[in-house]
Amino acid sequence: MPDEIDELRAKVEAAAAGIRSRQDLQKFKEEFLSRKKGKIPGLFKKIPALPPQERSSFGQRVNELRQLAERLFKEAEEGLKGSLWRQKLQESIPDPTLPGYLKPLGTVHPIPEISHRIEEIFLRMGYDIEDGPEVEKEYFNFDALNIPPHHPARQEQDTFFVGEGYLLRTHTSPVQIRAMRRRKPPIRIIVPGRVYRRDEADPTHTPMFYQIEGLVVDRGINFAHLKGTLETFLKALFGEDTRVRFRPSYFPFTEPSAEVDISCPVCGGKDPHCRVCGGAGWIEILGSGMVHPQVLRSGGIDPEEYSGFAFGLGVDRISMLKRGLADIRNHYWNRMDFLEQMK
Ligand code: DAH
């Protein structure tokens, strides 16, 4: 005959098998194991009332039942944790039917974007791309380019000097000398890169900006080659309708020298109040000239045998012109809303 211990064991087992939640677990504990009201501790309390010869085996069997109940409680508790964990996992499994998140796609920055376009045009004309250091020898930046020691550009308020004989290059022109020393004519190169000047940043100046230098050296190169090349280039960049104008100018490293203007790409010279050309109808776009014999000599090239032309342009300025920017510093503020619009 099953006695009350057997009956209680059956209840314990049935209750344990039915545990599905934290509340069930709590109820199980209260019903069977709690010191005050639990049914198993309740059986222990009956021991003193039993005949002495039954007490020991009764106590032992209740003890076994308590151990069983405690084990079942633990197992249910563990099982519950597992299923809660599974439930959480289930909730975090991505729903493959949802539309995906679009990662914002970056764009090429407006400065290298323009620089690449210009490089493309010259690459099609058979030019190579050259490179030189941004920390440059004072000699290559100035002396070798026929810029004498008293020239204002060499003063400290214009140039970042970085120790004896070195500076941050103020233009890409020193690469002319490096390239002439590295290569033999015919030379046809362009040199894109950063240059530095001690300018306060304002709407038209930044202490670092980008230039592209050009250099051609060969036998019989003359001013007509310079004109033809730059006209071809400027029409390719600004459109076939663009008019190009050469004005006499002065650079220490070219003789003769010319500044080159294009007809205003915004108003074409038709708007007397044009925001870009101010009504002048022309925009200065680059400096150029025939390479000075002294510069050829610095590059190890005999000016009796060879001649050449060179030019230099500011990439930032061209970017401003092409995009109608009023402030050159837009390029360097790193503002996503600006960069987005430059796509
Ligand atoms: N180096 C000049 C500057 O930074 C630009 C320049 C003018 C470069 C005439 C040239 C040139 O090669 O022929 O202002």
PDB file of N, CA, C and O in Angstrom, residues 269-312:
ATOM      1  N   GLY A 269      30.824  85.587 -70.066  1.00  0.00           N
ATOM      2  CA  GLY A 269      31.161  86.982 -70.339  1.00  0.00           C
ATOM      3  C   GLY A 269      29.924  87.835 -70.615  1.00  0.00           C
ATOM      4  O   GLY A 269      30.040  88.981 -71.020  1.00  0.00           O
ATOM      5  N   LYS A 270      28.718  87.286 -70.386  1.00  0.00           N
ATOM      6  CA  LYS A 270      27.499  88.016 -70.746  1.00  0.00           C
ATOM      7  C   LYS A 270      26.854  88.748 -69.589  1.00  0.00           C
ATOM      8  O   LYS A 270      25.975  89.585 -69.789  1.00  0.00           O
ATOM      9  N   ASP A 271      27.262  88.402 -68.339  1.00  0.00           N
ATOM     10  CA  ASP A 271      26.605  89.011 -67.178  1.00  0.00           C
ATOM     11  C   ASP A 271      27.537  90.014 -66.505  1.00  0.00           C
ATOM     12  O   ASP A 271      28.535  89.639 -65.899  1.00  0.00           O
ATOM     13  N   PRO A 272      27.193  91.328 -66.591  1.00  0.00           N
ATOM     14  CA  PRO A 272      28.072  92.345 -65.997  1.00  0.00           C
ATOM     15  C   PRO A 272      28.130  92.248 -64.465  1.00  0.00           C
ATOM     16  O   PRO A 272      29.005  92.843 -63.847  1.00  0.00           O
ATOM     17  N   HIS A 273      27.190  91.510 -63.858  1.00  0.00           N
ATOM     18  CA  HIS A 273      27.202  91.364 -62.400  1.00  0.00           C
ATOM     19  C   HIS A 273      27.543  89.936 -61.975  1.00  0.00           C
ATOM     20  O   HIS A 273      27.202  89.514 -60.869  1.00  0.00           O
ATOM     21  N   CYS A 274      28.191  89.189 -62.872  1.00  0.00           N
ATOM     22  CA  CYS A 274      28.441  87.758 -62.599  1.00  0.00           C
ATOM     23  C   CYS A 274      29.179  87.578 -61.267  1.00  0.00           C
ATOM     24  O   CYS A 274      30.181  88.232 -60.990  1.00  0.00           O
ATOM     25  N   ARG A 275      28.648  86.665 -60.470  1.00  0.00           N
ATOM     26  CA  ARG A 275      29.182  86.351 -59.140  1.00  0.00           C
ATOM     27  C   ARG A 275      30.604  85.773 -59.254  1.00  0.00           C
ATOM     28  O   ARG A 275      31.421  85.898 -58.354  1.00  0.00           O
ATOM     29  N   VAL A 276      30.889  85.119 -60.373  1.00  0.00           N
ATOM     30  CA  VAL A 276      32.170  84.417 -60.502  1.00  0.00           C
ATOM     31  C   VAL A 276      33.248  85.308 -61.136  1.00  0.00           C
ATOM     32  O   VAL A 276      34.346  85.442 -60.608  1.00  0.00           O
ATOM     33  N   CYS A 277      32.943  85.948 -62.275  1.00  0.00           N
ATOM     34  CA  CYS A 277      33.981  86.746 -62.945  1.00  0.00           C
ATOM     35  C   CYS A 277      33.830  88.237 -62.640  1.00  0.00           C
ATOM     36  O   CYS A 277      34.665  89.040 -63.069  1.00  0.00           O
ATOM     37  N   GLY A 278      32.788  88.622 -61.922  1.00  0.00           N
ATOM     38  CA  GLY A 278      32.578  90.024 -61.570  1.00  0.00           C
ATOM     39  C   GLY A 278      32.332  90.902 -62.786  1.00  0.00           C
ATOM     40  O   GLY A 278      32.563  92.101 -62.742  1.00  0.00           O
ATOM     41  N   GLY A 279      31.925  90.290 -63.882  1.00  0.00           N
ATOM     42  CA  GLY A 279      31.637  91.059 -65.084  1.00  0.00           C
ATOM     43  C   GLY A 279      32.827  91.143 -66.031  1.00  0.00           C
ATOM     44  O   GLY A 279      32.697  91.626 -67.158  1.00  0.00           O
ATOM     45  N   ALA A 280      33.984  90.669 -65.573  1.00  0.00           N
ATOM     46  CA  ALA A 280      35.186  90.755 -66.414  1.00  0.00           C
ATOM     47  C   ALA A 280      35.081  89.814 -67.617  1.00  0.00           C
ATOM     48  O   ALA A 280      35.660  90.071 -68.670  1.00  0.00           O
ATOM     49  N   GLY A 281      34.342  88.712 -67.449  1.00  0.00           N
ATOM     50  CA  GLY A 281      34.183  87.766 -68.562  1.00  0.00           C
ATOM     51  C   GLY A 281      35.304  86.746 -68.656  1.00  0.00           C
ATOM     52  O   GLY A 281      35.189  85.777 -69.390  1.00  0.00           O
ATOM     53  N   TRP A 282      36.383  86.965 -67.906  1.00  0.00           N
ATOM     54  CA  TRP A 282      37.521  86.049 -67.939  1.00  0.00           C
ATOM     55  C   TRP A 282      37.911  85.626 -66.525  1.00  0.00           C
ATOM     56  O   TRP A 282      37.779  86.396 -65.593  1.00  0.00           O
ATOM     57  N   ILE A 283      38.407  84.413 -66.429  1.00  0.00           N
ATOM     58  CA  ILE A 283      38.871  83.883 -65.148  1.00  0.00           C
ATOM     59  C   ILE A 283      40.309  83.398 -65.338  1.00  0.00           C
ATOM     60  O   ILE A 283      40.583  82.612 -66.250  1.00  0.00           O
ATOM     61  N   GLU A 284      41.175  83.842 -64.443  1.00  0.00           N
ATOM     62  CA  GLU A 284      42.554  83.366 -64.510  1.00  0.00           C
ATOM     63  C   GLU A 284      42.602  81.926 -64.014  1.00  0.00           C
ATOM     64  O   GLU A 284      42.048  81.597 -62.972  1.00  0.00           O
ATOM     65  N   ILE A 285      43.259  81.070 -64.793  1.00  0.00           N
ATOM     66  CA  ILE A 285      43.153  79.650 -64.468  1.00  0.00           C
ATOM     67  C   ILE A 285      44.504  78.974 -64.233  1.00  0.00           C
ATOM     68  O   ILE A 285      44.599  78.026 -63.473  1.00  0.00           O
ATOM     69  N   LEU A 286      45.561  79.469 -64.883  1.00  0.00           N
ATOM     70  CA  LEU A 286      46.870  78.854 -64.618  1.00  0.00           C
ATOM     71  C   LEU A 286      48.020  79.751 -65.037  1.00  0.00           C
ATOM     72  O   LEU A 286      47.843  80.754 -65.740  1.00  0.00           O
ATOM     73  N   GLY A 287      49.218  79.360 -64.554  1.00  0.00           N
ATOM     74  CA  GLY A 287      50.446  80.046 -64.941  1.00  0.00           C
ATOM     75  C   GLY A 287      51.260  79.116 -65.826  1.00  0.00           C
ATOM     76  O   GLY A 287      51.194  77.898 -65.682  1.00  0.00           O
ATOM     77  N   SER A 288      52.020  79.726 -66.760  1.00  0.00           N
ATOM     78  CA  SER A 288      52.752  78.861 -67.699  1.00  0.00           C
ATOM     79  C   SER A 288      53.910  79.630 -68.331  1.00  0.00           C
ATOM     80  O   SER A 288      54.069  80.837 -68.106  1.00  0.00           O
ATOM     81  N   GLY A 289      54.676  78.936 -69.117  1.00  0.00           N
ATOM     82  CA  GLY A 289      55.748  79.616 -69.842  1.00  0.00           C
ATOM     83  C   GLY A 289      56.738  78.625 -70.416  1.00  0.00           C
ATOM     84  O   GLY A 289      56.597  77.409 -70.246  1.00  0.00           O
ATOM     85  N   MET A 290      57.733  79.172 -71.120  1.00  0.00           N
ATOM     86  CA  MET A 290      58.805  78.337 -71.655  1.00  0.00           C
ATOM     87  C   MET A 290      59.860  78.163 -70.556  1.00  0.00           C
ATOM     88  O   MET A 290      60.272  79.149 -69.927  1.00  0.00           O
ATOM     89  N   VAL A 291      60.262  76.952 -70.331  1.00  0.00           N
ATOM     90  CA  VAL A 291      61.172  76.663 -69.214  1.00  0.00           C
ATOM     91  C   VAL A 291      62.455  77.505 -69.356  1.00  0.00           C
ATOM     92  O   VAL A 291      63.093  77.519 -70.418  1.00  0.00           O
ATOM     93  N   HIS A 292      62.793  78.209 -68.286  1.00  0.00           N
ATOM     94  CA  HIS A 292      63.979  79.071 -68.274  1.00  0.00           C
ATOM     95  C   HIS A 292      65.240  78.218 -68.475  1.00  0.00           C
ATOM     96  O   HIS A 292      65.358  77.148 -67.858  1.00  0.00           O
ATOM     97  N   PRO A 293      66.189  78.690 -69.325  1.00  0.00           N
ATOM     98  CA  PRO A 293      67.405  77.906 -69.565  1.00  0.00           C
ATOM     99  C   PRO A 293      68.116  77.512 -68.267  1.00  0.00           C
ATOM    100  O   PRO A 293      68.648  76.399 -68.153  1.00  0.00           O
ATOM    101  N   GLN A 294      68.072  78.424 -67.291  1.00  0.00           N
ATOM    102  CA  GLN A 294      68.725  78.149 -66.005  1.00  0.00           C
ATOM    103  C   GLN A 294      68.078  76.952 -65.297  1.00  0.00           C
ATOM    104  O   GLN A 294      68.745  76.182 -64.612  1.00  0.00           O
ATOM    105  N   VAL A 295      66.764  76.808 -65.478  1.00  0.00           N
ATOM    106  CA  VAL A 295      66.027  75.699 -64.854  1.00  0.00           C
ATOM    107  C   VAL A 295      66.375  74.379 -65.555  1.00  0.00           C
ATOM    108  O   VAL A 295      66.568  73.348 -64.908  1.00  0.00           O
ATOM    109  N   LEU A 296      66.496  74.440 -66.886  1.00  0.00           N
ATOM    110  CA  LEU A 296      66.913  73.237 -67.618  1.00  0.00           C
ATOM    111  C   LEU A 296      68.292  72.795 -67.125  1.00  0.00           C
ATOM    112  O   LEU A 296      68.523  71.607 -66.862  1.00  0.00           O
ATOM    113  N   ARG A 297      69.177  73.762 -66.946  1.00  0.00           N
ATOM    114  CA  ARG A 297      70.530  73.431 -66.466  1.00  0.00           C
ATOM    115  C   ARG A 297      70.465  72.801 -65.078  1.00  0.00           C
ATOM    116  O   ARG A 297      71.145  71.806 -64.821  1.00  0.00           O
ATOM    117  N   SER A 298      69.621  73.359 -64.182  1.00  0.00           N
ATOM    118  CA  SER A 298      69.474  72.754 -62.840  1.00  0.00           C
ATOM    119  C   SER A 298      69.022  71.311 -62.942  1.00  0.00           C
ATOM    120  O   SER A 298      69.338  70.498 -62.086  1.00  0.00           O
ATOM    121  N   GLY A 299      68.266  71.017 -63.994  1.00  0.00           N
ATOM    122  CA  GLY A 299      67.769  69.655 -64.182  1.00  0.00           C
ATOM    123  C   GLY A 299      68.748  68.778 -64.955  1.00  0.00           C
ATOM    124  O   GLY A 299      68.425  67.637 -65.281  1.00  0.00           O
ATOM    125  N   GLY A 300      69.923  69.333 -65.268  1.00  0.00           N
ATOM    126  CA  GLY A 300      70.938  68.546 -65.965  1.00  0.00           C
ATOM    127  C   GLY A 300      70.666  68.420 -67.456  1.00  0.00           C
ATOM    128  O   GLY A 300      71.091  67.465 -68.100  1.00  0.00           O
ATOM    129  N   ILE A 301      69.926  69.379 -68.007  1.00  0.00           N
ATOM    130  CA  ILE A 301      69.580  69.325 -69.428  1.00  0.00           C
ATOM    131  C   ILE A 301      70.190  70.528 -70.147  1.00  0.00           C
ATOM    132  O   ILE A 301      70.117  71.659 -69.646  1.00  0.00           O
ATOM    133  N   ASP A 302      70.781  70.286 -71.299  1.00  0.00           N
ATOM    134  CA  ASP A 302      71.474  71.331 -72.050  1.00  0.00           C
ATOM    135  C   ASP A 302      70.462  72.198 -72.800  1.00  0.00           C
ATOM    136  O   ASP A 302      69.781  71.722 -73.721  1.00  0.00           O
ATOM    137  N   PRO A 303      70.343  73.495 -72.427  1.00  0.00           N
ATOM    138  CA  PRO A 303      69.355  74.363 -73.079  1.00  0.00           C
ATOM    139  C   PRO A 303      69.696  74.667 -74.541  1.00  0.00           C
ATOM    140  O   PRO A 303      68.838  75.179 -75.268  1.00  0.00           O
ATOM    141  N   GLU A 304      70.914  74.371 -74.947  1.00  0.00           N
ATOM    142  CA  GLU A 304      71.262  74.552 -76.363  1.00  0.00           C
ATOM    143  C   GLU A 304      70.619  73.465 -77.211  1.00  0.00           C
ATOM    144  O   GLU A 304      70.313  73.662 -78.382  1.00  0.00           O
ATOM    145  N   GLU A 305      70.399  72.301 -76.591  1.00  0.00           N
ATOM    146  CA  GLU A 305      69.861  71.166 -77.341  1.00  0.00           C
ATOM    147  C   GLU A 305      68.345  71.009 -77.147  1.00  0.00           C
ATOM    148  O   GLU A 305      67.628  70.630 -78.076  1.00  0.00           O
ATOM    149  N   TYR A 306      67.904  71.337 -75.940  1.00  0.00           N
ATOM    150  CA  TYR A 306      66.494  71.091 -75.618  1.00  0.00           C
ATOM    151  C   TYR A 306      65.780  72.367 -75.175  1.00  0.00           C
ATOM    152  O   TYR A 306      66.399  73.301 -74.676  1.00  0.00           O
ATOM    153  N   SER A 307      64.465  72.355 -75.360  1.00  0.00           N
ATOM    154  CA  SER A 307      63.646  73.424 -74.791  1.00  0.00           C
ATOM    155  C   SER A 307      62.381  72.781 -74.239  1.00  0.00           C
ATOM    156  O   SER A 307      62.110  71.604 -74.482  1.00  0.00           O
ATOM    157  N   GLY A 308      61.619  73.578 -73.512  1.00  0.00           N
ATOM    158  CA  GLY A 308      60.419  72.981 -72.925  1.00  0.00           C
ATOM    159  C   GLY A 308      59.416  74.033 -72.484  1.00  0.00           C
ATOM    160  O   GLY A 308      59.701  75.234 -72.492  1.00  0.00           O
ATOM    161  N   PHE A 309      58.230  73.562 -72.154  1.00  0.00           N
ATOM    162  CA  PHE A 309      57.264  74.464 -71.524  1.00  0.00           C
ATOM    163  C   PHE A 309      56.762  73.841 -70.242  1.00  0.00           C
ATOM    164  O   PHE A 309      56.883  72.619 -70.033  1.00  0.00           O
ATOM    165  N   ALA A 310      56.225  74.714 -69.383  1.00  0.00           N
ATOM    166  CA  ALA A 310      55.724  74.246 -68.083  1.00  0.00           C
ATOM    167  C   ALA A 310      54.458  75.017 -67.744  1.00  0.00           C
ATOM    168  O   ALA A 310      54.203  76.094 -68.294  1.00  0.00           O
ATOM    169  N   PHE A 311      53.681  74.437 -66.865  1.00  0.00           N
ATOM    170  CA  PHE A 311      52.493  75.154 -66.377  1.00  0.00           C
ATOM    171  C   PHE A 311      52.139  74.649 -64.988  1.00  0.00           C
ATOM    172  O   PHE A 311      52.579  73.565 -64.564  1.00  0.00           O
ATOM    173  N   GLY A 312      51.382  75.453 -64.262  1.00  0.00           N
ATOM    174  CA  GLY A 312      50.948  75.057 -62.928  1.00  0.00           C
ATOM    175  C   GLY A 312      49.554  75.593 -62.671  1.00  0.00           C
ATOM    176  O   GLY A 312      49.237  76.720 -63.047  1.00  0.00           O
TER     177      GLY A 312
END
